[in-house]
CSV table of C-alpha atoms in Angstrom, one decimal:
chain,number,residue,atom,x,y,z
A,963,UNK,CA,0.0,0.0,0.0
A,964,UNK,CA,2.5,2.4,1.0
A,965,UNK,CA,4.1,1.8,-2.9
A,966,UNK,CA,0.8,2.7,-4.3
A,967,UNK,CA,0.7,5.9,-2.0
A,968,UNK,CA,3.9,6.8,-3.3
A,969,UNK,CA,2.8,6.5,-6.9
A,970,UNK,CA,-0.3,8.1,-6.8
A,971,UNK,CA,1.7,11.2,-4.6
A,972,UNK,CA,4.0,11.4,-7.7
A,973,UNK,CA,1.3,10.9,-10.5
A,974,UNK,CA,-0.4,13.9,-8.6
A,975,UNK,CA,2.6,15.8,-9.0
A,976,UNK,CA,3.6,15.1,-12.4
A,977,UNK,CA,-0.1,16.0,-13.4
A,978,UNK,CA,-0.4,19.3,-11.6
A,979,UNK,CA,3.7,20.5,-13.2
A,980,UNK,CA,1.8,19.6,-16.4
A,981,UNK,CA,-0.7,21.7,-15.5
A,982,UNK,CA,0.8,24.9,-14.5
A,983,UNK,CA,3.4,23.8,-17.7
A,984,UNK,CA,0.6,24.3,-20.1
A,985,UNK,CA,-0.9,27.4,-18.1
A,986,UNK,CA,2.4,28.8,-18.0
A,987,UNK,CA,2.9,28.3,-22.0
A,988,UNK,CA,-0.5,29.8,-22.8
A,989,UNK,CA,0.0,32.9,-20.9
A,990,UNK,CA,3.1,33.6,-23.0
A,991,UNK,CA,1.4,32.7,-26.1
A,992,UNK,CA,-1.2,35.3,-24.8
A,993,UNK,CA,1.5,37.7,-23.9
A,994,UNK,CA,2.9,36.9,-27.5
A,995,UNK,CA,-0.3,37.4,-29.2
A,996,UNK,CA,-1.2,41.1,-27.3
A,997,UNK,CA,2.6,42.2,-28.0
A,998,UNK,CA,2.2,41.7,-31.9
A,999,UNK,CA,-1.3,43.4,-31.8
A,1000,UNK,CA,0.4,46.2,-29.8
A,1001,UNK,CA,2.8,46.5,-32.5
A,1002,UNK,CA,0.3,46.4,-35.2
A,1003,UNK,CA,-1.6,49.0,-33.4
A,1004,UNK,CA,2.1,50.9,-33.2
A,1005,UNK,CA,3.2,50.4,-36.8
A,1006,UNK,CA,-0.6,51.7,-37.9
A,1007,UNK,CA,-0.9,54.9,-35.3
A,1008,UNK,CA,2.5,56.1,-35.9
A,1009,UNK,CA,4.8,55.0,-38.7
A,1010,UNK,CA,2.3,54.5,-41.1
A,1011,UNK,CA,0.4,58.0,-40.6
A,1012,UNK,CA,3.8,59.2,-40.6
A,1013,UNK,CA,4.6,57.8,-44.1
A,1014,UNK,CA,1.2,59.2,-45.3
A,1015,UNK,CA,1.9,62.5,-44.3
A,1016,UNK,CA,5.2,62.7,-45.8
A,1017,UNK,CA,4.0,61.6,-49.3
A,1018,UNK,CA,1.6,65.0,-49.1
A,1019,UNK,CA,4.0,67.0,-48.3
A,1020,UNK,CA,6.4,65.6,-50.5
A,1021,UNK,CA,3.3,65.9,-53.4
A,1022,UNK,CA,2.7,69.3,-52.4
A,1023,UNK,CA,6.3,70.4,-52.7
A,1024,UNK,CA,6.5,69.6,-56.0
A,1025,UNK,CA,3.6,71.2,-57.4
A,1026,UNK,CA,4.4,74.3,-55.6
A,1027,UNK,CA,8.4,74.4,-56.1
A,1028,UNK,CA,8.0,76.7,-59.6
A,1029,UNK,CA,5.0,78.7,-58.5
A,1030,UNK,CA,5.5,79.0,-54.8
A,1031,UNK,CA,9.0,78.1,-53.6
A,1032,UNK,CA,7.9,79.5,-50.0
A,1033,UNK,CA,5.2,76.9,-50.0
A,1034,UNK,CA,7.2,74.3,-51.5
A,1035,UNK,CA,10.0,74.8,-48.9
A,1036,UNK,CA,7.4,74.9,-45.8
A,1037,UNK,CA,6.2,71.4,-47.3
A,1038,UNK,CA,9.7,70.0,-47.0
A,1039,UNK,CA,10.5,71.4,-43.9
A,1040,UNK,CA,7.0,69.2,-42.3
A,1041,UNK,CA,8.3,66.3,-44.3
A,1042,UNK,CA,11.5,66.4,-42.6
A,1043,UNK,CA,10.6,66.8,-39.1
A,1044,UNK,CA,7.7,64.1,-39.8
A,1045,UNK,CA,10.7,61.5,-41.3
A,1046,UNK,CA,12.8,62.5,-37.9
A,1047,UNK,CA,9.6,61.2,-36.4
A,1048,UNK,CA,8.9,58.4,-38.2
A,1049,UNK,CA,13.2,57.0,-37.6
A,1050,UNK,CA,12.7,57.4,-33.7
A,1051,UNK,CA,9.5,55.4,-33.9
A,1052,UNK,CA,11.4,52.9,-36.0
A,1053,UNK,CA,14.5,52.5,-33.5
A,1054,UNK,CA,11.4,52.6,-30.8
A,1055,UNK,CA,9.7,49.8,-32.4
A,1056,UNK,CA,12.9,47.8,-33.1
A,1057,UNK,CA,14.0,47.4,-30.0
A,1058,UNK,CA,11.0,46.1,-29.1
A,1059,UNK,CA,11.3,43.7,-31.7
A,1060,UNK,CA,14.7,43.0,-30.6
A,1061,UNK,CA,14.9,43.7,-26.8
A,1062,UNK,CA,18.7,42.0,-27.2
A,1063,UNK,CA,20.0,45.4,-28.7
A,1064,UNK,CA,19.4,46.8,-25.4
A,1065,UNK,CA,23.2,45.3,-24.5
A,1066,UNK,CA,24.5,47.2,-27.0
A,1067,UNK,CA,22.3,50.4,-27.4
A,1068,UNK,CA,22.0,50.9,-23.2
A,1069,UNK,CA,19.1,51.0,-21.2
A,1070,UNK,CA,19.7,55.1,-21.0
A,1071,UNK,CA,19.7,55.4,-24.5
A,1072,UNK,CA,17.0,53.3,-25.1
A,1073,UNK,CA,14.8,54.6,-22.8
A,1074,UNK,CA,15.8,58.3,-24.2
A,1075,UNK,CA,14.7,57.7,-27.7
A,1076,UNK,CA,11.5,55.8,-26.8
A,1077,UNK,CA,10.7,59.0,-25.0
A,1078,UNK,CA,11.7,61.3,-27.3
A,1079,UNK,CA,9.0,59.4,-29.9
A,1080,UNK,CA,6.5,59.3,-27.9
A,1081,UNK,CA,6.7,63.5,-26.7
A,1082,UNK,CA,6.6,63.9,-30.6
A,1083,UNK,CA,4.0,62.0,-31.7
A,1084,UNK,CA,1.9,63.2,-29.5
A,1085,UNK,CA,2.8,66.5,-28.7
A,1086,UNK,CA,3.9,66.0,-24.9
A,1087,UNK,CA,7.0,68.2,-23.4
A,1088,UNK,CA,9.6,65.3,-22.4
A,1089,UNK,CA,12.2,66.0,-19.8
A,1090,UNK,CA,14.9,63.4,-19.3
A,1091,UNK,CA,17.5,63.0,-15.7
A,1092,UNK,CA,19.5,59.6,-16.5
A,1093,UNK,CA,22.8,58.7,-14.7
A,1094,UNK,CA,24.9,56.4,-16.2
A,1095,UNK,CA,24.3,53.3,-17.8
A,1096,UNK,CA,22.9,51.0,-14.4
A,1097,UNK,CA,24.5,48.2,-13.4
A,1098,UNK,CA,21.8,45.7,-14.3
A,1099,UNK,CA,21.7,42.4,-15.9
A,1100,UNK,CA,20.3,42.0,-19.5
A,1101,UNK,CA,17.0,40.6,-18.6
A,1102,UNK,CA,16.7,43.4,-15.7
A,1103,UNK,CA,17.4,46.2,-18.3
A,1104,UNK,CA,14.6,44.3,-20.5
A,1105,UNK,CA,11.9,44.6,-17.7
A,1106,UNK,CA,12.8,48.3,-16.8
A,1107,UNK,CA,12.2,49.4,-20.5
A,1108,UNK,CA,9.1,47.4,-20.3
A,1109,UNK,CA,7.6,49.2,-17.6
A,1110,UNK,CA,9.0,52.1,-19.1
A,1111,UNK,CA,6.7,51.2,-22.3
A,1112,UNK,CA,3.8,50.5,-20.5
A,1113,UNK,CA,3.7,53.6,-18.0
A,1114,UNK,CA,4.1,56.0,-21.1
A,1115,UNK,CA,1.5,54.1,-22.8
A,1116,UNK,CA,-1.2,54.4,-20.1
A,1117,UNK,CA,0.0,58.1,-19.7
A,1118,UNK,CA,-0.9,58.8,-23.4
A,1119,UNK,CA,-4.0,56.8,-23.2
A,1120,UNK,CA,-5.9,58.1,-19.9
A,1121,UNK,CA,-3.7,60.8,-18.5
A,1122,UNK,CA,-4.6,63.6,-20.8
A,1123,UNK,CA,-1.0,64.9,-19.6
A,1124,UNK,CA,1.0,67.7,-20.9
A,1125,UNK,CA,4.4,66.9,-19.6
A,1126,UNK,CA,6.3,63.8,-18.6
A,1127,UNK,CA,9.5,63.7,-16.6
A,1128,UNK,CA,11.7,60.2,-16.6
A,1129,UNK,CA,14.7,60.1,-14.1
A,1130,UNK,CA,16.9,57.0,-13.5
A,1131,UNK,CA,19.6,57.2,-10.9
A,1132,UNK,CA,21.9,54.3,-8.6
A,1133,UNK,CA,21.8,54.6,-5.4
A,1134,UNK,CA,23.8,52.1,-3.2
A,1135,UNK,CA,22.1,48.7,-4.0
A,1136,UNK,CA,19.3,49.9,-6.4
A,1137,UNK,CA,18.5,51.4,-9.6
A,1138,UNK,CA,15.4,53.4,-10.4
A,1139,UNK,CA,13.4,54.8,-12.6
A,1140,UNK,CA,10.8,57.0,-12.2
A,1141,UNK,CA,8.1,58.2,-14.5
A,1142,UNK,CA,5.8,61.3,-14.1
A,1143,UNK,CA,3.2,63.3,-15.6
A,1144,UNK,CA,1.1,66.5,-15.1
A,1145,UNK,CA,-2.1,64.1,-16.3
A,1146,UNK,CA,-5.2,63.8,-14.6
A,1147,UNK,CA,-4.5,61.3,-12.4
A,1148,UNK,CA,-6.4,58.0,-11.3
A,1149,UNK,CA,-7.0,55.7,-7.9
A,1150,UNK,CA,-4.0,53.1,-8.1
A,1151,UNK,CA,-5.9,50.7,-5.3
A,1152,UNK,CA,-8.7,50.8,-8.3
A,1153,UNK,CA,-9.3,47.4,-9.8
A,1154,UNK,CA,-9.9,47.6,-13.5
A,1155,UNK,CA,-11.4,44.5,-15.5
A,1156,UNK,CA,-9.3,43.6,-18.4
A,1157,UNK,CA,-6.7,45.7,-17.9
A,1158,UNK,CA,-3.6,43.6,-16.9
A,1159,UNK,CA,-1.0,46.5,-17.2
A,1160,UNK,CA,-0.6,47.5,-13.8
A,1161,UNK,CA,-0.3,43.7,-12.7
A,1162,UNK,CA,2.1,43.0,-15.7
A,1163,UNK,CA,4.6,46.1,-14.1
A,1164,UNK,CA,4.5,44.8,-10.6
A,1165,UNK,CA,5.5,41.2,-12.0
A,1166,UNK,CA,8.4,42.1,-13.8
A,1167,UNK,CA,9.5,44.2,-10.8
A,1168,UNK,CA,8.9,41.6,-8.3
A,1169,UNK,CA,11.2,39.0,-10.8
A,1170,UNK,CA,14.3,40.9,-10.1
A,1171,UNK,CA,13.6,41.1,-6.2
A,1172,UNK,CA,12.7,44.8,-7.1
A,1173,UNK,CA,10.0,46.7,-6.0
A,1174,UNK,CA,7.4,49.7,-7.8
A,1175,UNK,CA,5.1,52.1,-6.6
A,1176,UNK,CA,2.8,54.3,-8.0
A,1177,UNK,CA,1.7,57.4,-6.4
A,1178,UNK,CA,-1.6,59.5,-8.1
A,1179,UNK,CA,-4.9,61.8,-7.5
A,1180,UNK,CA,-7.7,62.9,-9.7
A,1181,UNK,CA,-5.6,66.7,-11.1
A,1182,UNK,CA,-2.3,65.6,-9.4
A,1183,UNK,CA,-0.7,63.3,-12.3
A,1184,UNK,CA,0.7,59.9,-11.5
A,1185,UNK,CA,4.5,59.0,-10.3
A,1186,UNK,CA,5.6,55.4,-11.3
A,1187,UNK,CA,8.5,54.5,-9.5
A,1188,UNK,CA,10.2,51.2,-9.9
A,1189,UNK,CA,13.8,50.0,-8.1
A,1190,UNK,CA,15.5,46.9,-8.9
A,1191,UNK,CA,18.9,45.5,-7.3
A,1192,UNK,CA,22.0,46.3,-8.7
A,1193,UNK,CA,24.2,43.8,-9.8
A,1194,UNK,CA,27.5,42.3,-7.4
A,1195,UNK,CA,30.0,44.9,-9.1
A,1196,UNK,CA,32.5,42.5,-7.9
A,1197,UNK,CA,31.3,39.9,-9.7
A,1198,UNK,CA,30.9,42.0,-13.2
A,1199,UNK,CA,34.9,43.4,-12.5
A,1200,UNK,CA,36.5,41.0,-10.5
């Protein structure tokens, strides 16, 4: 009997890693699947419009350059600044696609350009504060940007903000990052049904042993503030 026990303990077992095997591989497929829609939604909202508006303005130039050159050269002026656009989306958007340039690009850098494309798409006054690039493992650096990406997203989507501030500084055993705005603010202790943002930010902070809190009232804005542990500097210069 106590053989039989012992199989049916390790059955039970087997079948329930199985179990959260499967659950855990559907949950990245679903992660998967809502990152390529993101992307879609992305490539459509930003590049795309971008292109669009280019052409015009490209179009207009040229039927204007022997009647109008004033008008012509205004029209290449807006299709300049809208192509400057359009390449930080693209680096924006490619690091996304390939979070491994982040080794070579830096966190700092990265988090700087995707910034910089999101103030000028949508017409938001960006200031940046970053200290060097943080001692941080590649997947750690992954998981700040991620945040990064998803606080500026809910800031353009429901802040109604006018200005957002990003800082990231090391101090002693942690790096942080903080994100703000001058938006309308909303109850963090709020639950909100189908929205899995919020939850998805805590997560990635709480796989590196890091920590974020979020600070906002209805006129006040929002402050995002996420810290993970820095790397053993001996171990990375031994």
């Amino acid at each position: 009997m106590a053989n039989v026990s012992l199989f049916v303990s390790i059955a039970e077992l087997a079948a329930m890693t199985i179990h959260n095997a499967r659950q855990f591989i559907a949950a990245q497929d679903k992660a998967a699947r809502e990152e390529r829609r993101r992307l879609a939604r992305e490539l459509h909202d930003s590049v795309s419009q971008h292109l669009y508006g280019i052409t015009l303005s490209v179009q207009a130039a040229r039927k204007s350059i022997e009647t109008d050159t004033a008008h012509a050269s205004e029209s290449l002026d807006y299709a300049l600044s809208l192509a400057r656009v359009c390449q930080a989306e693209m680096r924006a958007l490619l690091l996304v696609l390939r979070p491994e340039a982040l080794e070579s690009t830096g966190l700092a850098i990265a988090l700087a350009r995707h910034a910089a494309a999101i103030g000028a798409r949508y017409n938001l006054s960006v200031e940046i504060n970053f200290c060097a690039e943080p001692s941080l493992s590649l997947e750690a650096k992954e998981s700040l940007y991620r945040i990064a990406q998803e606080a500026l997203h809910n800031v353009v989507k429901h802040a109604r903000a006018r200005r957002i501030t990003l800082r990231l500084y090391e101090i002693d055993a942690d790096v942080t990052l903080e994100i703000e705005d001058d938006g309308m603010g909303f109850d963090p202790k709020a639950t909100f049904a189908g929205h899995l943002g919020l939850l998805s930010m805590h997560e990635r902070a709480q796989l590196f042993g890091g920590s974020l809190r979020i600070k906002s009232a209805a006129e006040w804005g929002t402050s995002v503030s996420v810290s993970l542990p820095v790397l053993n500097k001996r171990a990375l210069h031994p």
